[in-house]
């Protein structure tokens, strides 16, 4: 998959795609429906148009973090779905100021040269969200590109949405989130240097930042870990702590993953950590020995849960 960070100055081979357009936070089953519809809509490369930062981050920078995925995680998921071109457009004062007709003409037609665009039924675009899926259909007829509006989908009781997935994760319901996502919820990023306390306790961990993300319930998880870069590339099982480490008085949340039966050096490499099952809340223990014993029990339980994965 090729990633493009602008609609201007694209090479000829990046133009003329059949695209799905939206924010695709989480890339859940509703988003998958939009992407699959775009795939079938035209004899053309498959593209996805999305925005970075997320429009809500740009328009309300002081709002609490809400994203399920950072840009890296979203790109990794879209690549797994067979997307040929990801157009990660910069959402800034210029793009946010376009009227719907200007966005369609300058970005979709003159910039990307799209053949067809698919959006969800609730899609809005243009300055102050003044355009909707119906507006886009009219502009497509006027400017010469096809438009398909994909219906919203759910399981009969719950509509698949990023909001519903956030709620499930905040309550530690990983498997409910997985049913709406169509995949395990993952946190992707670079392995950073930490305090190395886990190594001293016999449970070395790969530490990752979780800044600007909507955080699942703090606590201990059974996890699947994909090492995406470096000589140790591959898939592994493990147990992870997500939270503020109350035992050590640290205040900034992070993710610490202990990979079972692993001894390589992962600093600077990129990981994708899937949250499979919530084991327990994080806690402060009376002693390091009590903590270490609990970590052993957590690891044993995670191994049992992950058998067959």
mmCIF file of C-alpha atoms in Angstrom, residues 12-254:
data_model
loop_
_atom_site.group_PDB
_atom_site.id
_atom_site.type_symbol
_atom_site.label_atom_id
_atom_site.label_comp_id
_atom_site.label_asym_id
_atom_site.label_seq_id
_atom_site.Cartn_x
_atom_site.Cartn_y
_atom_site.Cartn_z
ATOM 1 C CA UNK A 12 -0.138 9.594 -12.387
ATOM 2 C CA UNK A 13 -0.279 6.060 -10.959
ATOM 3 C CA UNK A 14 -1.858 7.400 -7.763
ATOM 4 C CA UNK A 15 -4.793 8.965 -9.616
ATOM 5 C CA UNK A 16 -7.965 7.380 -10.907
ATOM 6 C CA UNK A 17 -8.830 5.136 -7.958
ATOM 7 C CA UNK A 18 -12.179 3.934 -6.676
ATOM 8 C CA UNK A 19 -12.131 5.302 -3.145
ATOM 9 C CA UNK A 20 -13.833 4.875 0.196
ATOM 10 C CA UNK A 21 -13.924 8.145 2.131
ATOM 11 C CA UNK A 22 -14.259 8.774 5.858
ATOM 12 C CA UNK A 23 -12.314 8.947 9.104
ATOM 13 C CA UNK A 24 -12.260 5.140 9.573
ATOM 14 C CA UNK A 25 -11.370 5.342 13.265
ATOM 15 C CA UNK A 26 -11.090 1.720 14.350
ATOM 16 C CA UNK A 27 -11.699 0.377 10.822
ATOM 17 C CA UNK A 28 -14.720 -1.517 12.172
ATOM 18 C CA UNK A 29 -17.155 -3.718 10.257
ATOM 19 C CA UNK A 30 -19.195 -0.702 9.155
ATOM 20 C CA UNK A 31 -16.045 0.801 7.662
ATOM 21 C CA UNK A 32 -15.208 -2.560 6.089
ATOM 22 C CA UNK A 33 -18.587 -2.457 4.326
ATOM 23 C CA UNK A 34 -17.779 0.957 2.843
ATOM 24 C CA UNK A 35 -14.334 -0.222 1.712
ATOM 25 C CA UNK A 36 -15.666 -3.448 0.201
ATOM 26 C CA UNK A 37 -18.321 -1.477 -1.685
ATOM 27 C CA UNK A 38 -15.616 0.812 -3.081
ATOM 28 C CA UNK A 39 -13.603 -2.247 -4.103
ATOM 29 C CA UNK A 40 -16.525 -3.569 -6.149
ATOM 30 C CA UNK A 41 -17.684 -0.241 -7.553
ATOM 31 C CA UNK A 42 -15.214 0.300 -10.399
ATOM 32 C CA UNK A 43 -12.459 -1.338 -12.404
ATOM 33 C CA UNK A 44 -9.788 0.725 -10.694
ATOM 34 C CA UNK A 45 -7.202 0.580 -7.909
ATOM 35 C CA UNK A 46 -8.738 0.655 -4.427
ATOM 36 C CA UNK A 47 -8.102 3.818 -2.457
ATOM 37 C CA UNK A 48 -9.091 5.164 0.949
ATOM 38 C CA UNK A 49 -9.387 8.894 1.650
ATOM 39 C CA UNK A 50 -9.022 9.838 5.286
ATOM 40 C CA UNK A 51 -7.779 12.805 7.267
ATOM 41 C CA UNK A 52 -4.894 13.483 9.649
ATOM 42 C CA UNK A 53 -5.281 14.801 12.224
ATOM 43 C CA UNK A 54 -8.830 13.626 12.751
ATOM 44 C CA UNK A 55 -11.116 16.637 12.089
ATOM 45 C CA UNK A 56 -12.340 16.593 15.699
ATOM 46 C CA UNK A 57 -8.740 16.913 16.914
ATOM 47 C CA UNK A 58 -8.192 19.952 14.704
ATOM 48 C CA UNK A 59 -11.497 21.661 15.460
ATOM 49 C CA UNK A 60 -11.521 20.894 19.222
ATOM 50 C CA UNK A 61 -7.871 20.462 20.247
ATOM 51 C CA UNK A 62 -8.623 20.640 23.971
ATOM 52 C CA UNK A 63 -11.256 17.899 23.951
ATOM 53 C CA UNK A 64 -10.437 14.602 25.713
ATOM 54 C CA UNK A 65 -8.722 11.971 23.525
ATOM 55 C CA UNK A 66 -11.258 9.889 21.615
ATOM 56 C CA UNK A 67 -9.372 8.093 18.842
ATOM 57 C CA UNK A 68 -9.386 4.312 18.767
ATOM 58 C CA UNK A 69 -6.378 4.253 16.443
ATOM 59 C CA UNK A 70 -3.395 6.414 15.700
ATOM 60 C CA UNK A 71 -2.456 6.979 12.070
ATOM 61 C CA UNK A 72 0.068 4.132 12.102
ATOM 62 C CA UNK A 73 -2.441 1.603 13.406
ATOM 63 C CA UNK A 74 -5.095 2.679 10.907
ATOM 64 C CA UNK A 75 -2.634 2.406 8.015
ATOM 65 C CA UNK A 76 -1.550 -1.052 9.158
ATOM 66 C CA UNK A 77 -5.159 -2.239 9.268
ATOM 67 C CA UNK A 78 -6.006 -0.775 5.853
ATOM 68 C CA UNK A 79 -2.950 -2.424 4.328
ATOM 69 C CA UNK A 80 -4.215 -5.781 5.662
ATOM 70 C CA UNK A 81 -7.491 -5.157 3.824
ATOM 71 C CA UNK A 82 -5.739 -4.870 0.463
ATOM 72 C CA UNK A 83 -5.990 -1.103 -0.024
ATOM 73 C CA UNK A 84 -3.714 0.066 -2.847
ATOM 74 C CA UNK A 85 -3.556 3.785 -2.023
ATOM 75 C CA UNK A 86 -4.153 5.561 1.284
ATOM 76 C CA UNK A 87 -4.754 9.282 0.833
ATOM 77 C CA UNK A 88 -4.084 10.651 4.327
ATOM 78 C CA UNK A 89 -5.083 14.247 3.649
ATOM 79 C CA UNK A 90 -3.862 17.019 5.966
ATOM 80 C CA UNK A 91 -6.861 18.390 7.827
ATOM 81 C CA UNK A 92 -5.901 22.013 8.343
ATOM 82 C CA UNK A 93 -7.304 25.498 7.877
ATOM 83 C CA UNK A 94 -7.244 25.104 4.090
ATOM 84 C CA UNK A 95 -9.060 21.773 3.916
ATOM 85 C CA UNK A 96 -11.515 22.605 6.692
ATOM 86 C CA UNK A 97 -12.402 25.839 4.876
ATOM 87 C CA UNK A 98 -13.490 24.219 1.610
ATOM 88 C CA UNK A 99 -17.162 24.438 0.717
ATOM 89 C CA UNK A 100 -18.490 21.025 -0.404
ATOM 90 C CA UNK A 101 -18.343 21.926 -4.101
ATOM 91 C CA UNK A 102 -14.767 23.215 -3.765
ATOM 92 C CA UNK A 103 -13.676 20.044 -1.966
ATOM 93 C CA UNK A 104 -15.232 17.866 -4.651
ATOM 94 C CA UNK A 105 -13.692 19.844 -7.503
ATOM 95 C CA UNK A 106 -10.222 20.668 -6.145
ATOM 96 C CA UNK A 107 -9.518 17.579 -4.039
ATOM 97 C CA UNK A 108 -11.510 14.719 -5.545
ATOM 98 C CA UNK A 109 -11.445 15.654 -9.231
ATOM 99 C CA UNK A 110 -8.447 17.901 -9.887
ATOM 100 C CA UNK A 111 -6.232 16.435 -7.166
ATOM 101 C CA UNK A 112 -7.045 12.725 -6.935
ATOM 102 C CA UNK A 113 -8.831 12.229 -10.240
ATOM 103 C CA UNK A 114 -11.156 9.693 -8.634
ATOM 104 C CA UNK A 115 -13.409 7.478 -10.712
ATOM 105 C CA UNK A 116 -15.819 6.592 -7.954
ATOM 106 C CA UNK A 117 -16.317 7.385 -4.277
ATOM 107 C CA UNK A 118 -18.179 5.376 -1.629
ATOM 108 C CA UNK A 119 -19.255 6.882 1.697
ATOM 109 C CA UNK A 120 -21.386 5.802 4.616
ATOM 110 C CA UNK A 121 -24.952 7.038 4.862
ATOM 111 C CA UNK A 122 -24.014 9.373 7.740
ATOM 112 C CA UNK A 123 -21.037 10.983 5.943
ATOM 113 C CA UNK A 124 -20.672 14.775 6.143
ATOM 114 C CA UNK A 125 -18.010 16.981 4.556
ATOM 115 C CA UNK A 126 -17.133 20.545 3.703
ATOM 116 C CA UNK A 127 -17.010 23.698 5.787
ATOM 117 C CA UNK A 128 -19.023 23.282 9.011
ATOM 118 C CA UNK A 129 -20.141 19.826 7.788
ATOM 119 C CA UNK A 130 -22.455 21.528 5.328
ATOM 120 C CA UNK A 131 -22.391 18.711 2.762
ATOM 121 C CA UNK A 132 -23.766 15.202 3.176
ATOM 122 C CA UNK A 133 -23.990 12.019 1.131
ATOM 123 C CA UNK A 134 -26.806 13.486 -0.956
ATOM 124 C CA UNK A 135 -24.715 16.572 -1.703
ATOM 125 C CA UNK A 136 -21.838 14.353 -2.808
ATOM 126 C CA UNK A 137 -24.131 12.416 -5.159
ATOM 127 C CA UNK A 138 -25.243 15.642 -6.840
ATOM 128 C CA UNK A 139 -21.657 16.857 -7.168
ATOM 129 C CA UNK A 140 -20.637 13.531 -8.671
ATOM 130 C CA UNK A 141 -23.228 13.898 -11.416
ATOM 131 C CA UNK A 142 -22.037 17.434 -12.058
ATOM 132 C CA UNK A 143 -18.302 16.733 -12.013
ATOM 133 C CA UNK A 144 -18.217 13.276 -13.585
ATOM 134 C CA UNK A 145 -17.482 10.721 -10.845
ATOM 135 C CA UNK A 146 -19.656 7.940 -9.498
ATOM 136 C CA UNK A 147 -21.026 7.902 -5.948
ATOM 137 C CA UNK A 148 -22.315 4.996 -3.851
ATOM 138 C CA UNK A 149 -23.854 5.470 -0.420
ATOM 139 C CA UNK A 150 -23.247 2.422 1.796
ATOM 140 C CA UNK A 151 -25.931 1.738 4.428
ATOM 141 C CA UNK A 152 -25.082 1.679 8.112
ATOM 142 C CA UNK A 153 -24.824 -1.857 9.466
ATOM 143 C CA UNK A 154 -25.063 -3.605 12.823
ATOM 144 C CA UNK A 155 -25.954 -6.898 14.447
ATOM 145 C CA UNK A 156 -29.660 -6.180 14.836
ATOM 146 C CA UNK A 157 -29.315 -4.692 18.308
ATOM 147 C CA UNK A 158 -26.225 -2.480 18.126
ATOM 148 C CA UNK A 159 -25.138 -0.346 15.193
ATOM 149 C CA UNK A 160 -21.450 -0.749 14.486
ATOM 150 C CA UNK A 161 -19.881 2.544 15.445
ATOM 151 C CA UNK A 162 -16.695 3.923 16.947
ATOM 152 C CA UNK A 163 -18.786 5.233 19.863
ATOM 153 C CA UNK A 164 -20.103 1.763 20.743
ATOM 154 C CA UNK A 165 -16.607 0.295 20.463
ATOM 155 C CA UNK A 166 -15.151 2.947 22.766
ATOM 156 C CA UNK A 167 -17.787 2.088 25.364
ATOM 157 C CA UNK A 168 -17.032 -1.634 25.152
ATOM 158 C CA UNK A 169 -13.292 -1.067 25.548
ATOM 159 C CA UNK A 170 -13.747 1.367 28.426
ATOM 160 C CA UNK A 171 -15.659 -1.411 30.217
ATOM 161 C CA UNK A 172 -13.008 -4.035 29.465
ATOM 162 C CA UNK A 173 -15.256 -5.917 27.021
ATOM 163 C CA UNK A 174 -12.579 -6.818 24.465
ATOM 164 C CA UNK A 175 -14.591 -9.542 22.777
ATOM 165 C CA UNK A 176 -17.640 -7.306 22.325
ATOM 166 C CA UNK A 177 -15.370 -4.725 20.717
ATOM 167 C CA UNK A 178 -13.879 -7.449 18.509
ATOM 168 C CA UNK A 179 -17.340 -8.426 17.239
ATOM 169 C CA UNK A 180 -17.971 -4.861 16.089
ATOM 170 C CA UNK A 181 -14.464 -4.272 14.763
ATOM 171 C CA UNK A 182 -14.093 -7.581 12.965
ATOM 172 C CA UNK A 183 -10.602 -7.793 14.472
ATOM 173 C CA UNK A 184 -8.955 -7.427 17.862
ATOM 174 C CA UNK A 185 -8.514 -3.865 19.059
ATOM 175 C CA UNK A 186 -4.829 -3.038 18.609
ATOM 176 C CA UNK A 187 -2.415 -0.411 19.850
ATOM 177 C CA UNK A 188 0.479 0.153 17.450
ATOM 178 C CA UNK A 189 3.677 2.082 17.915
ATOM 179 C CA UNK A 190 7.383 2.221 18.594
ATOM 180 C CA UNK A 191 9.011 0.456 21.528
ATOM 181 C CA UNK A 192 10.427 3.115 23.846
ATOM 182 C CA UNK A 193 12.968 2.964 26.633
ATOM 183 C CA UNK A 194 11.331 2.735 30.044
ATOM 184 C CA UNK A 195 12.428 2.288 33.633
ATOM 185 C CA UNK A 196 13.303 -1.399 33.014
ATOM 186 C CA UNK A 197 11.555 -2.424 36.229
ATOM 187 C CA UNK A 198 9.947 -5.376 34.481
ATOM 188 C CA UNK A 199 13.336 -6.788 33.588
ATOM 189 C CA UNK A 200 14.463 -6.524 37.204
ATOM 190 C CA UNK A 201 11.328 -8.428 38.262
ATOM 191 C CA UNK A 202 11.859 -11.187 35.711
ATOM 192 C CA UNK A 203 9.170 -9.918 33.307
ATOM 193 C CA UNK A 204 10.849 -7.682 30.696
ATOM 194 C CA UNK A 205 8.377 -5.503 28.831
ATOM 195 C CA UNK A 206 8.144 -3.569 25.587
ATOM 196 C CA UNK A 207 6.907 -0.083 26.468
ATOM 197 C CA UNK A 208 4.692 1.933 24.103
ATOM 198 C CA UNK A 209 3.107 5.365 24.304
ATOM 199 C CA UNK A 210 -0.677 5.712 24.170
ATOM 200 C CA UNK A 211 -0.888 9.485 23.791
ATOM 201 C CA UNK A 212 -3.951 10.966 22.050
ATOM 202 C CA UNK A 213 -5.877 7.684 22.187
ATOM 203 C CA UNK A 214 -9.150 6.798 23.855
ATOM 204 C CA UNK A 215 -7.870 4.349 26.436
ATOM 205 C CA UNK A 216 -9.513 1.019 27.242
ATOM 206 C CA UNK A 217 -10.027 0.060 30.874
ATOM 207 C CA UNK A 218 -6.783 0.265 32.824
ATOM 208 C CA UNK A 219 -5.504 -3.104 33.886
ATOM 209 C CA UNK A 220 -3.908 -6.343 32.748
ATOM 210 C CA UNK A 221 -4.685 -8.005 29.407
ATOM 211 C CA UNK A 222 -3.943 -11.216 27.553
ATOM 212 C CA UNK A 223 -2.468 -9.973 24.269
ATOM 213 C CA UNK A 224 -1.266 -11.030 20.856
ATOM 214 C CA UNK A 225 1.818 -9.134 19.711
ATOM 215 C CA UNK A 226 2.942 -8.624 16.123
ATOM 216 C CA UNK A 227 6.518 -7.367 15.797
ATOM 217 C CA UNK A 228 6.291 -5.377 12.573
ATOM 218 C CA UNK A 229 9.917 -4.348 12.030
ATOM 219 C CA UNK A 230 13.427 -5.584 12.717
ATOM 220 C CA UNK A 231 15.010 -9.046 12.834
ATOM 221 C CA UNK A 232 12.442 -10.367 15.352
ATOM 222 C CA UNK A 233 9.456 -9.848 13.045
ATOM 223 C CA UNK A 234 6.683 -12.272 13.763
ATOM 224 C CA UNK A 235 3.639 -13.017 15.896
ATOM 225 C CA UNK A 236 3.809 -13.778 19.607
ATOM 226 C CA UNK A 237 1.625 -14.211 22.699
ATOM 227 C CA UNK A 238 1.943 -12.220 25.884
ATOM 228 C CA UNK A 239 0.443 -10.307 28.769
ATOM 229 C CA UNK A 240 0.303 -6.531 29.010
ATOM 230 C CA UNK A 241 -0.337 -3.770 31.503
ATOM 231 C CA UNK A 242 -2.236 -0.684 30.356
ATOM 232 C CA UNK A 243 -2.362 2.188 32.812
ATOM 233 C CA UNK A 244 -0.408 4.393 35.188
ATOM 234 C CA UNK A 245 1.532 1.735 37.185
ATOM 235 C CA UNK A 246 0.221 2.657 40.669
ATOM 236 C CA UNK A 247 2.819 0.421 42.329
ATOM 237 C CA UNK A 248 5.543 2.868 41.284
ATOM 238 C CA UNK A 249 3.725 6.172 41.507
ATOM 239 C CA UNK A 250 3.967 6.911 37.776
ATOM 240 C CA UNK A 251 1.282 9.205 36.419
ATOM 241 C CA UNK A 252 1.403 8.982 32.630
ATOM 242 C CA UNK A 253 -0.461 6.060 31.040
ATOM 243 C CA UNK A 254 1.439 3.673 28.809
#
